[in-house]
Tab-separated table of C-alpha atoms in Angstrom:
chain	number	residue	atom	x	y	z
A	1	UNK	CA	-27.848	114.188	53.903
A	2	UNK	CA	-25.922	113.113	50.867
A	3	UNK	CA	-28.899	111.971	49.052
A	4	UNK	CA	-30.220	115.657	49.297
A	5	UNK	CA	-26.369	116.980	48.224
A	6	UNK	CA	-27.090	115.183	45.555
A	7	UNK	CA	-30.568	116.193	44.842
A	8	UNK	CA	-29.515	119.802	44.734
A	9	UNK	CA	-26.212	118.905	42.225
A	10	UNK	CA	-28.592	117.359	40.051
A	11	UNK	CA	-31.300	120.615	39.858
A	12	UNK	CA	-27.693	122.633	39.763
A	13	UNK	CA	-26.730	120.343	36.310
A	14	UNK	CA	-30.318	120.961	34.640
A	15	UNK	CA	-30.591	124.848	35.326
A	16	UNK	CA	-26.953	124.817	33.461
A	17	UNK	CA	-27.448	122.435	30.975
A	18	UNK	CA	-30.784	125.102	29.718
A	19	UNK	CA	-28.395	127.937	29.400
A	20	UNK	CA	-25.277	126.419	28.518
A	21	UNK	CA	-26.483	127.494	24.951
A	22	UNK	CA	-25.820	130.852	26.829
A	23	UNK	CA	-22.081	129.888	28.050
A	24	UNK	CA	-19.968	129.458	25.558
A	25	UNK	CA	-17.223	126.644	25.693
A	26	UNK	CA	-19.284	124.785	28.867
A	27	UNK	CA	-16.638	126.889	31.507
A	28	UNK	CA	-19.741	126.865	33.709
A	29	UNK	CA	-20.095	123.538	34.026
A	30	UNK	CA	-16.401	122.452	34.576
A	31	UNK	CA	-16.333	125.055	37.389
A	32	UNK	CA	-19.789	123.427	38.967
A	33	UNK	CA	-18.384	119.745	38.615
A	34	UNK	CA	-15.460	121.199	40.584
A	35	UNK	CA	-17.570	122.585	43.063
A	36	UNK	CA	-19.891	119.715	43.798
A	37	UNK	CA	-16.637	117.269	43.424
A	38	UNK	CA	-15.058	119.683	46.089
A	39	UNK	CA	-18.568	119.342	48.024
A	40	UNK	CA	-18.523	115.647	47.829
A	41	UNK	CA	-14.968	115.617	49.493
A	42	UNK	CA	-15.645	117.632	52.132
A	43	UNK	CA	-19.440	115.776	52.926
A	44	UNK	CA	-16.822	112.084	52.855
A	45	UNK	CA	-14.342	114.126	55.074
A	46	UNK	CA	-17.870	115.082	57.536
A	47	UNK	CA	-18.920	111.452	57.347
A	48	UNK	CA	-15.772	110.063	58.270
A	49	UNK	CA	-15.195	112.358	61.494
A	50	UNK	CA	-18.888	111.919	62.384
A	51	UNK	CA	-17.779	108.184	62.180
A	52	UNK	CA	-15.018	108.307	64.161
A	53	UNK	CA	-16.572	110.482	66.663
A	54	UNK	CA	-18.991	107.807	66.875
A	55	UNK	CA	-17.031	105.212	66.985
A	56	UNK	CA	-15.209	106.953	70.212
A	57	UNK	CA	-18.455	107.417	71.543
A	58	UNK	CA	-19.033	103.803	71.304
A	59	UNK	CA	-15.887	103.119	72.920
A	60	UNK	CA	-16.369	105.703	75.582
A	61	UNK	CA	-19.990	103.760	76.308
A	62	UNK	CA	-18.080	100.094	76.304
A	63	UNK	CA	-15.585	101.625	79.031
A	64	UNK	CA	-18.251	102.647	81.097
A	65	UNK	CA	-20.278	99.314	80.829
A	66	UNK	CA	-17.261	97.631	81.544
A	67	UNK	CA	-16.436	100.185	84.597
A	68	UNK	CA	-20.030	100.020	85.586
A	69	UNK	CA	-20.240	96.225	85.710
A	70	UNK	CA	-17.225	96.329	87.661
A	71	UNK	CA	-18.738	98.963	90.028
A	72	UNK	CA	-21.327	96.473	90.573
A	73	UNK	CA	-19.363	93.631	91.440
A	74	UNK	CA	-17.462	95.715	93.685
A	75	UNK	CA	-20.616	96.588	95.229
A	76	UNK	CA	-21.833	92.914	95.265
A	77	UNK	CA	-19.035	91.474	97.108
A	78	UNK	CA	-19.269	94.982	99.758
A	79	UNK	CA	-22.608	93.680	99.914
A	80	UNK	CA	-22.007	90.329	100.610
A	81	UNK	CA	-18.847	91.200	103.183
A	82	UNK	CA	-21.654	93.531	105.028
A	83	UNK	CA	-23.843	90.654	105.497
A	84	UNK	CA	-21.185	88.157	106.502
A	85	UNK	CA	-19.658	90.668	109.175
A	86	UNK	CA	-23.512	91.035	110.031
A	87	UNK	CA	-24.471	87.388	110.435
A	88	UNK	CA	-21.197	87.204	112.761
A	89	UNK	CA	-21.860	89.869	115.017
A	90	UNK	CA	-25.587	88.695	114.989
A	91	UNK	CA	-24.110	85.466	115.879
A	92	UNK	CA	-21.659	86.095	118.436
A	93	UNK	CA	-24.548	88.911	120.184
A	94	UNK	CA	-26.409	85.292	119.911
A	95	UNK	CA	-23.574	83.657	122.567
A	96	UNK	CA	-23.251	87.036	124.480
A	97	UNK	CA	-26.881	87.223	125.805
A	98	UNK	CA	-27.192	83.011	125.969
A	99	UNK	CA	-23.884	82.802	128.211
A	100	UNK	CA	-25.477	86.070	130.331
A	101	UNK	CA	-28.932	84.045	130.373
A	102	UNK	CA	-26.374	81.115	131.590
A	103	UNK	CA	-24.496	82.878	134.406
A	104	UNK	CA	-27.958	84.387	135.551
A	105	UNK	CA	-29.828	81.074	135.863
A	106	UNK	CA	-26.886	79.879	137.842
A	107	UNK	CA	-27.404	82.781	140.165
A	108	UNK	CA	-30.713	82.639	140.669
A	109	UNK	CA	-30.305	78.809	141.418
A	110	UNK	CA	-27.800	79.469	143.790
A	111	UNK	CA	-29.504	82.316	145.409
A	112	UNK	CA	-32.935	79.800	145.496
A	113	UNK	CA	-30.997	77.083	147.112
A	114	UNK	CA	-28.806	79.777	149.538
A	115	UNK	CA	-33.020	81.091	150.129
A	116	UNK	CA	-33.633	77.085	150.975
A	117	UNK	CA	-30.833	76.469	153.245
A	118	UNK	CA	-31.473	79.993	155.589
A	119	UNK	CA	-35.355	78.114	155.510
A	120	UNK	CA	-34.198	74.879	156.868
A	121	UNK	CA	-31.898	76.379	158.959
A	122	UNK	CA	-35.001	78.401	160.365
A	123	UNK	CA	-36.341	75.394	160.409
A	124	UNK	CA	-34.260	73.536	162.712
A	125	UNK	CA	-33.751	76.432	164.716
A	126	UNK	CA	-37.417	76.291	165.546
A	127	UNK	CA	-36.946	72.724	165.984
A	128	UNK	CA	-34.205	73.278	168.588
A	129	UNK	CA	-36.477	75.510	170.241
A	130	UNK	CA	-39.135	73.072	170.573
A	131	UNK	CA	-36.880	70.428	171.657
A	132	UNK	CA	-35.541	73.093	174.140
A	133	UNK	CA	-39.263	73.626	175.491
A	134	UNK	CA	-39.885	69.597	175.840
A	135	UNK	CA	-36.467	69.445	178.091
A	136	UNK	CA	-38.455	72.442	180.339
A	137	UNK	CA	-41.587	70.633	180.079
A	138	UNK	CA	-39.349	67.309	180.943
A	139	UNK	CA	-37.913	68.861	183.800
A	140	UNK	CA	-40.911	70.598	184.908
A	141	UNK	CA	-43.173	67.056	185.261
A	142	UNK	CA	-39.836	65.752	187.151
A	143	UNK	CA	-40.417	68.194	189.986
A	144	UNK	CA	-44.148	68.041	190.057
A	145	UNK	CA	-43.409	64.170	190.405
A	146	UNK	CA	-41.275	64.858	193.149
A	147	UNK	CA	-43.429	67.435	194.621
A	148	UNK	CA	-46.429	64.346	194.672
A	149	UNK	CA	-43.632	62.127	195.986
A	150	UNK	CA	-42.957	64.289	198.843
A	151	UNK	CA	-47.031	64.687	199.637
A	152	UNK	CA	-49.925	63.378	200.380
A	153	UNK	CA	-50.820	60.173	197.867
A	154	UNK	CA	-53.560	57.541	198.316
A	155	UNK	CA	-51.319	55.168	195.966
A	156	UNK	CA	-47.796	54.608	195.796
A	157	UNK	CA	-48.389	52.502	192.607
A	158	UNK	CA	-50.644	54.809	191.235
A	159	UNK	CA	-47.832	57.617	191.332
A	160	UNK	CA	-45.124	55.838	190.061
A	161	UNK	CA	-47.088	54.732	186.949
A	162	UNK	CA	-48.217	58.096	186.542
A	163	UNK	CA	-44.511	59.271	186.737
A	164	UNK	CA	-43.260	56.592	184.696
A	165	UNK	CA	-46.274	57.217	181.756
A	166	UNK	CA	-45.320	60.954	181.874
A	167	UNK	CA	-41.572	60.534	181.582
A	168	UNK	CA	-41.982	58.132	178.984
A	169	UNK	CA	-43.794	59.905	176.857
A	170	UNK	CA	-41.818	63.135	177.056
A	171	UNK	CA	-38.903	61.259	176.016
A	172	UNK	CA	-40.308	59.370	173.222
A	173	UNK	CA	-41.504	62.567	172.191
A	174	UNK	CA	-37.862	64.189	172.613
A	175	UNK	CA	-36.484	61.578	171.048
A	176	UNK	CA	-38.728	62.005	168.040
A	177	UNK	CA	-37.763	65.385	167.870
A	178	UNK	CA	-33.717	65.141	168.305
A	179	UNK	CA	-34.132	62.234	165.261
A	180	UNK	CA	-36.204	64.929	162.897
A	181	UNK	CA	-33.728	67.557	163.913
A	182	UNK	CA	-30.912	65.427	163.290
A	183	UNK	CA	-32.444	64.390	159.469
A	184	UNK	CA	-33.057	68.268	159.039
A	185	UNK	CA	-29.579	68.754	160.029
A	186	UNK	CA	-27.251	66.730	157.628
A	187	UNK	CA	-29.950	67.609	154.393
A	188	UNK	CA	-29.287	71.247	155.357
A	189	UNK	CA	-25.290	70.483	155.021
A	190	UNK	CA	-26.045	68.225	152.265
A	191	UNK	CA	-27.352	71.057	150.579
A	192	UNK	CA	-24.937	73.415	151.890
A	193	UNK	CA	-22.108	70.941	150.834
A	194	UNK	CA	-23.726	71.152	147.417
A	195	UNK	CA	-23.828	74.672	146.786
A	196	UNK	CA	-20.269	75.277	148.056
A	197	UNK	CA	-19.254	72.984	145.441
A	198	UNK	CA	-20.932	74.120	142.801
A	199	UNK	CA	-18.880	77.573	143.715
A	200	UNK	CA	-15.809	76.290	144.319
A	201	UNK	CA	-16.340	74.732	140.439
A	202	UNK	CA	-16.889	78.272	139.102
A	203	UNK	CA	-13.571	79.545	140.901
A	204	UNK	CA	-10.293	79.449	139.447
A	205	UNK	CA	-8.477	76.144	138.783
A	206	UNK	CA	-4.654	78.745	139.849
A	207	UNK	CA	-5.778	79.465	142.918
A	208	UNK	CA	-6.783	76.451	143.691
A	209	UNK	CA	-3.532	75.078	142.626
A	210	UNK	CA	-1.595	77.882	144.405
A	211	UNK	CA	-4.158	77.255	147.582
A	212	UNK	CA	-3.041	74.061	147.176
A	213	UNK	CA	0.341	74.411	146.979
A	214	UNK	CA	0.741	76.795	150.036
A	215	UNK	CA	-1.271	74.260	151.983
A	216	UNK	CA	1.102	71.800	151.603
A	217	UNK	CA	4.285	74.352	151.832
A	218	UNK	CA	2.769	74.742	155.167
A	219	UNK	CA	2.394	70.947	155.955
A	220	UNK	CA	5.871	70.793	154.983
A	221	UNK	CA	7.250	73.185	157.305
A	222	UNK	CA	5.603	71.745	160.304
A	223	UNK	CA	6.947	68.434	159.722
A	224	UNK	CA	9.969	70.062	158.733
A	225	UNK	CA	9.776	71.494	162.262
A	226	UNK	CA	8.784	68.266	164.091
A	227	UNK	CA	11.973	66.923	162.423
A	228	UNK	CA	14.524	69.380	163.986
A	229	UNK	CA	12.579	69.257	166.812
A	230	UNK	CA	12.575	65.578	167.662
A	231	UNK	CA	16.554	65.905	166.475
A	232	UNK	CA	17.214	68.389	168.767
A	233	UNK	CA	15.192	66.428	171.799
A	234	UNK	CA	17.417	63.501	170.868
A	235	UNK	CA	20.077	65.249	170.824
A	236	UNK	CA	19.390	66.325	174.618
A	237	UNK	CA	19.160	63.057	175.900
A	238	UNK	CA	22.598	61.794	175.816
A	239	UNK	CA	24.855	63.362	178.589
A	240	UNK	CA	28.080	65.345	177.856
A	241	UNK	CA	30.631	64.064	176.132
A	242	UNK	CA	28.284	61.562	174.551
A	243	UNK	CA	25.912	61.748	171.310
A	244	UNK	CA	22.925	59.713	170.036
A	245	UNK	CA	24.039	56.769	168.028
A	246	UNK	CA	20.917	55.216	167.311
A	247	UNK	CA	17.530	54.277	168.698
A	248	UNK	CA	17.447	49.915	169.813
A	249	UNK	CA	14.526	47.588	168.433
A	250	UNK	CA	12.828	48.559	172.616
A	251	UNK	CA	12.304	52.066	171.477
A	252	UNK	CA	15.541	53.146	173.922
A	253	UNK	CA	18.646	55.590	172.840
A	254	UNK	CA	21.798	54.355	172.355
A	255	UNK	CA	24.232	56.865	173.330
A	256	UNK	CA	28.124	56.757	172.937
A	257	UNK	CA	31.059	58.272	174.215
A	258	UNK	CA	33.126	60.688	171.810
A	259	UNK	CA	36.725	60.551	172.330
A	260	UNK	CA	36.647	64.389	170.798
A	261	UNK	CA	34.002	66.498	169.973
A	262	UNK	CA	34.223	69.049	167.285
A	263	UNK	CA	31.701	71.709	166.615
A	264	UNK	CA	31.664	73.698	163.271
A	265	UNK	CA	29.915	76.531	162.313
A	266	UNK	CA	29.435	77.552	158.960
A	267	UNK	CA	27.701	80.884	158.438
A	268	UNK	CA	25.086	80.724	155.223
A	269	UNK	CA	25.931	81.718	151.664
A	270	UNK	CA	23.528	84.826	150.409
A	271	UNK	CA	22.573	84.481	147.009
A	272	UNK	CA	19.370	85.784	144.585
A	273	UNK	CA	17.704	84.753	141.230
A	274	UNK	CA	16.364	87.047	139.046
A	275	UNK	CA	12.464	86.172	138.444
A	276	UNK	CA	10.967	89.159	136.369
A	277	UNK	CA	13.263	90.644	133.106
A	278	UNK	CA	12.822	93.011	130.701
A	279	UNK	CA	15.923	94.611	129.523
A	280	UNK	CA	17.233	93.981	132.568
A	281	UNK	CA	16.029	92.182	135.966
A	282	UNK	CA	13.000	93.847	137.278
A	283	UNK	CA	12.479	91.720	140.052
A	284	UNK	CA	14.741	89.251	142.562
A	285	UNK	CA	14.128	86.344	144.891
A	286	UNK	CA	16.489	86.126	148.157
A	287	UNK	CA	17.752	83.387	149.760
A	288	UNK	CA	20.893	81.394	151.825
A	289	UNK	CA	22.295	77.933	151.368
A	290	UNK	CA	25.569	76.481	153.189
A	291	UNK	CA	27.221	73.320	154.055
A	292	UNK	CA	29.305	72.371	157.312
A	293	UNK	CA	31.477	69.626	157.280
A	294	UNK	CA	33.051	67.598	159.919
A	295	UNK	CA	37.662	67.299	160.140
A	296	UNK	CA	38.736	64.340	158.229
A	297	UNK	CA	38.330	61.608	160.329
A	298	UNK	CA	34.701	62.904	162.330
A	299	UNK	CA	31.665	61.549	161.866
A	300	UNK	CA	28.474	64.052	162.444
A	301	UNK	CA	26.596	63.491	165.888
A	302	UNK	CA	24.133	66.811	165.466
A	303	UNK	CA	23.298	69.051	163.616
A	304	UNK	CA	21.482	72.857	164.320
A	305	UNK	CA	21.159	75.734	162.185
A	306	UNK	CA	19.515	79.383	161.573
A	307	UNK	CA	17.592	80.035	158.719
A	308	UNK	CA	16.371	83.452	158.164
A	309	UNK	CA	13.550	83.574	156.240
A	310	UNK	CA	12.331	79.660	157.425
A	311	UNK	CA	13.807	76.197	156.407
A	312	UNK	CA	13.087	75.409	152.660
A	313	UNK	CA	15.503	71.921	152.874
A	314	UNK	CA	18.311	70.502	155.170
A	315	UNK	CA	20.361	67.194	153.988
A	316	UNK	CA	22.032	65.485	156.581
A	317	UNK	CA	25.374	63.213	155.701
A	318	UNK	CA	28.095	61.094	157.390
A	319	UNK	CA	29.978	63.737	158.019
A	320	UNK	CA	28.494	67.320	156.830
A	321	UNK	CA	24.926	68.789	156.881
A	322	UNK	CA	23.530	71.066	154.356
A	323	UNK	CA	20.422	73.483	155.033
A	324	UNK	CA	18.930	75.758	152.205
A	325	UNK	CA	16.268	78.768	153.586
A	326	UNK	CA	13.130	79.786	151.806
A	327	UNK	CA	13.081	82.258	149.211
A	328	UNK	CA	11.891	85.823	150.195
A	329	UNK	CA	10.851	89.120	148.065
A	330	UNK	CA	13.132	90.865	149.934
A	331	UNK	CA	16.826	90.267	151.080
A	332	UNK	CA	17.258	89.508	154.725
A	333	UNK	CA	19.322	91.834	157.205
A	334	UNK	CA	20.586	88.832	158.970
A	335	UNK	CA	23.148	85.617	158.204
A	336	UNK	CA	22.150	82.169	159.024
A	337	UNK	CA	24.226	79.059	159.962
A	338	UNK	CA	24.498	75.615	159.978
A	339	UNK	CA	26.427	73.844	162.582
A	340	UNK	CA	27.756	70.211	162.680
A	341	UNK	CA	28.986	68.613	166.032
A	342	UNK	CA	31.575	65.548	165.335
A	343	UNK	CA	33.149	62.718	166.658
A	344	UNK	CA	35.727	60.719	166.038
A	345	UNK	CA	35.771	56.959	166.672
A	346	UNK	CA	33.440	55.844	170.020
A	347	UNK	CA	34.783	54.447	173.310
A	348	UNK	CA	31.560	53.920	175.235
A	349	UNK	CA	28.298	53.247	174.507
A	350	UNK	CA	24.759	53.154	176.958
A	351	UNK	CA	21.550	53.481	177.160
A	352	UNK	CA	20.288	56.424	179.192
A	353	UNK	CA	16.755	54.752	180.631
């Protein structure tokens, strides 16, 4: 575009310069150089904003490279996040259906085995029932041999080998059966005894341990009641007046005589122990304690007590006894006791039998 500015100045300059003979003192031409320098400013003034607009364009086109590249990255990493999260949830769909394929076969193995066992428990019901028709079939040649006992034979020999043969044979043939019944038998409950198993594996190891623990809770309480009882039966065997000192090497009591005989009572301590809190207990657990002692100078000879709620622990000592109850949900209605009978020193001792 300049080039042609310039073009058009020069034309402008040769058109003058053939009439400046025309204008006197060259006026024209000053006021032409004016105007084309005054053109020439404003076409640098045009270039130079048409520069800077470009360069802003440039710069405008850089930030959105940079904001586009950026975009894509962004993208990228989305991308890549997507397919991780993806692999993950193909993954873990992966252990879902193997651990359902898992717990399935299981099942159908047990349920195949379970269909096994009812089949060879069929079977050795059937087998009972066989071995229940041999016994009629046993008993039935019995009374036909009596029945030929009791009639007309030719040969007394000749009928009791007959009898014998037949007998023989049915049990040899019972016997058979009872031993094939008998194998049937324990590989049913071999199998039976495997299968349980294999369930009782699958259950919870908590309950078993609780199971466990309540089992022997029990075991404890009966022996805790064979204890009193067998203390209390002692107890009975010495007469009034005396108490059990001791059992001799022959098995026998050894009773003595009591110069006095104290009995103390001591009713049971109620107490509790908060076992669920939040902001405050929630939830309690009830239960009694208490200890009886014997005067200075007695020695214990019994003991007896109450224990609402059953016996959790008892402690007997030279001369006091301490019982403790079970813990309950709920707090009981009713006061136990424990209750000491003491001595002081013996005067007589025997042996009741």
């Amino acid at each position: 575009m300049k080039a042609l500015l310039y073009c058009i100045v020069l034309v402008a300059l040769t058109i003058s310069q053939a009439h400046a003979k025309d204008t006197p003192n060259g006026k024209p031409f000053i006021a032409l150089e004016e105007q084309i320098a005054a053109t020439n400013a404003a076409i640098d003034a045009t270039n130079e904003a048409v520069e800077a607009t470009n360069g802003a364009v440039e710069a405008t086109n850089e930030a959105l490279d940079a904001s586009n590249a950026a975009t894509d990255a962004s993208i990228q990493a989305l991308n890549a996040a997507d397919a991780a999260l993806q692999a993950r949830d193909d993954f873990l769909q992966s252990q879902i259906d193997l651990l359902n394929m898992t717990l399935s076969d299981q099942l159908v193995i047990i349920n195949a085995r379970f269909e096994e066992l009812e089949d060879q428990i069929e079977s050795v019901d059937a087998q009972s029932q066989a071995a229940d028709a041999l016994m009629a079939e046993k008993i039935e040649l019995n009374r036909v041999a009596i029945d030929l006992l009791t009639g007309q034979v030719d040969s007394q020999e000749q009928l009791n080998a007959y009898q014998t043969n037949l007998i023989n044979t049915l049990f040899s043939r019972v016997n058979s059966l009872d031993t094939s019944v008998a194998s049937n038998q324990y590989v049913a409950l071999q199998q039976y005894q495997t299968i349980a198993n294999q369930i009782r594996s699958i259950q919870s190891e908590d309950s078993y341990t609780s199971s466990q623990i309540s089992y022997l809770q029990s075991q404890l309480s009966v022996a805790t009641s064979k204890i009193n009882t067998l203390s209390n039966s002692l107890g009975r065997e010495c007469i009034d007046g005396y108490y059990v000192a001791g059992v001799q090497t022959d098995g026998r009591l050894l009773c003595r005589e009591a110069s006095d005989i104290v009995v103390v009572t001591q009713p049971l301590t109620k107490t509790r122990t908060c076992v669920s809190e939040f902001i405050g207990c929630l939830d309690y657990e009830y239960w009694q304690y208490g200890t009886a002692y014997c005067p200075t100078g007695y020695k214990r000879t019994a003991t007896s007590y109450s224990t609402p709620g059953g016996l959790a622990s008892n402690q007997n000592y030279y001369s006091a006894a301490y019982v403790r109850t079970s813990r309950t949900d709920s707090e009981s209605t009713a006061t136990g006791y424990v209750k000491v009978t003491c001595s002081n020193d013996p005067l007589y001792e025997y042996t009741p039998y």
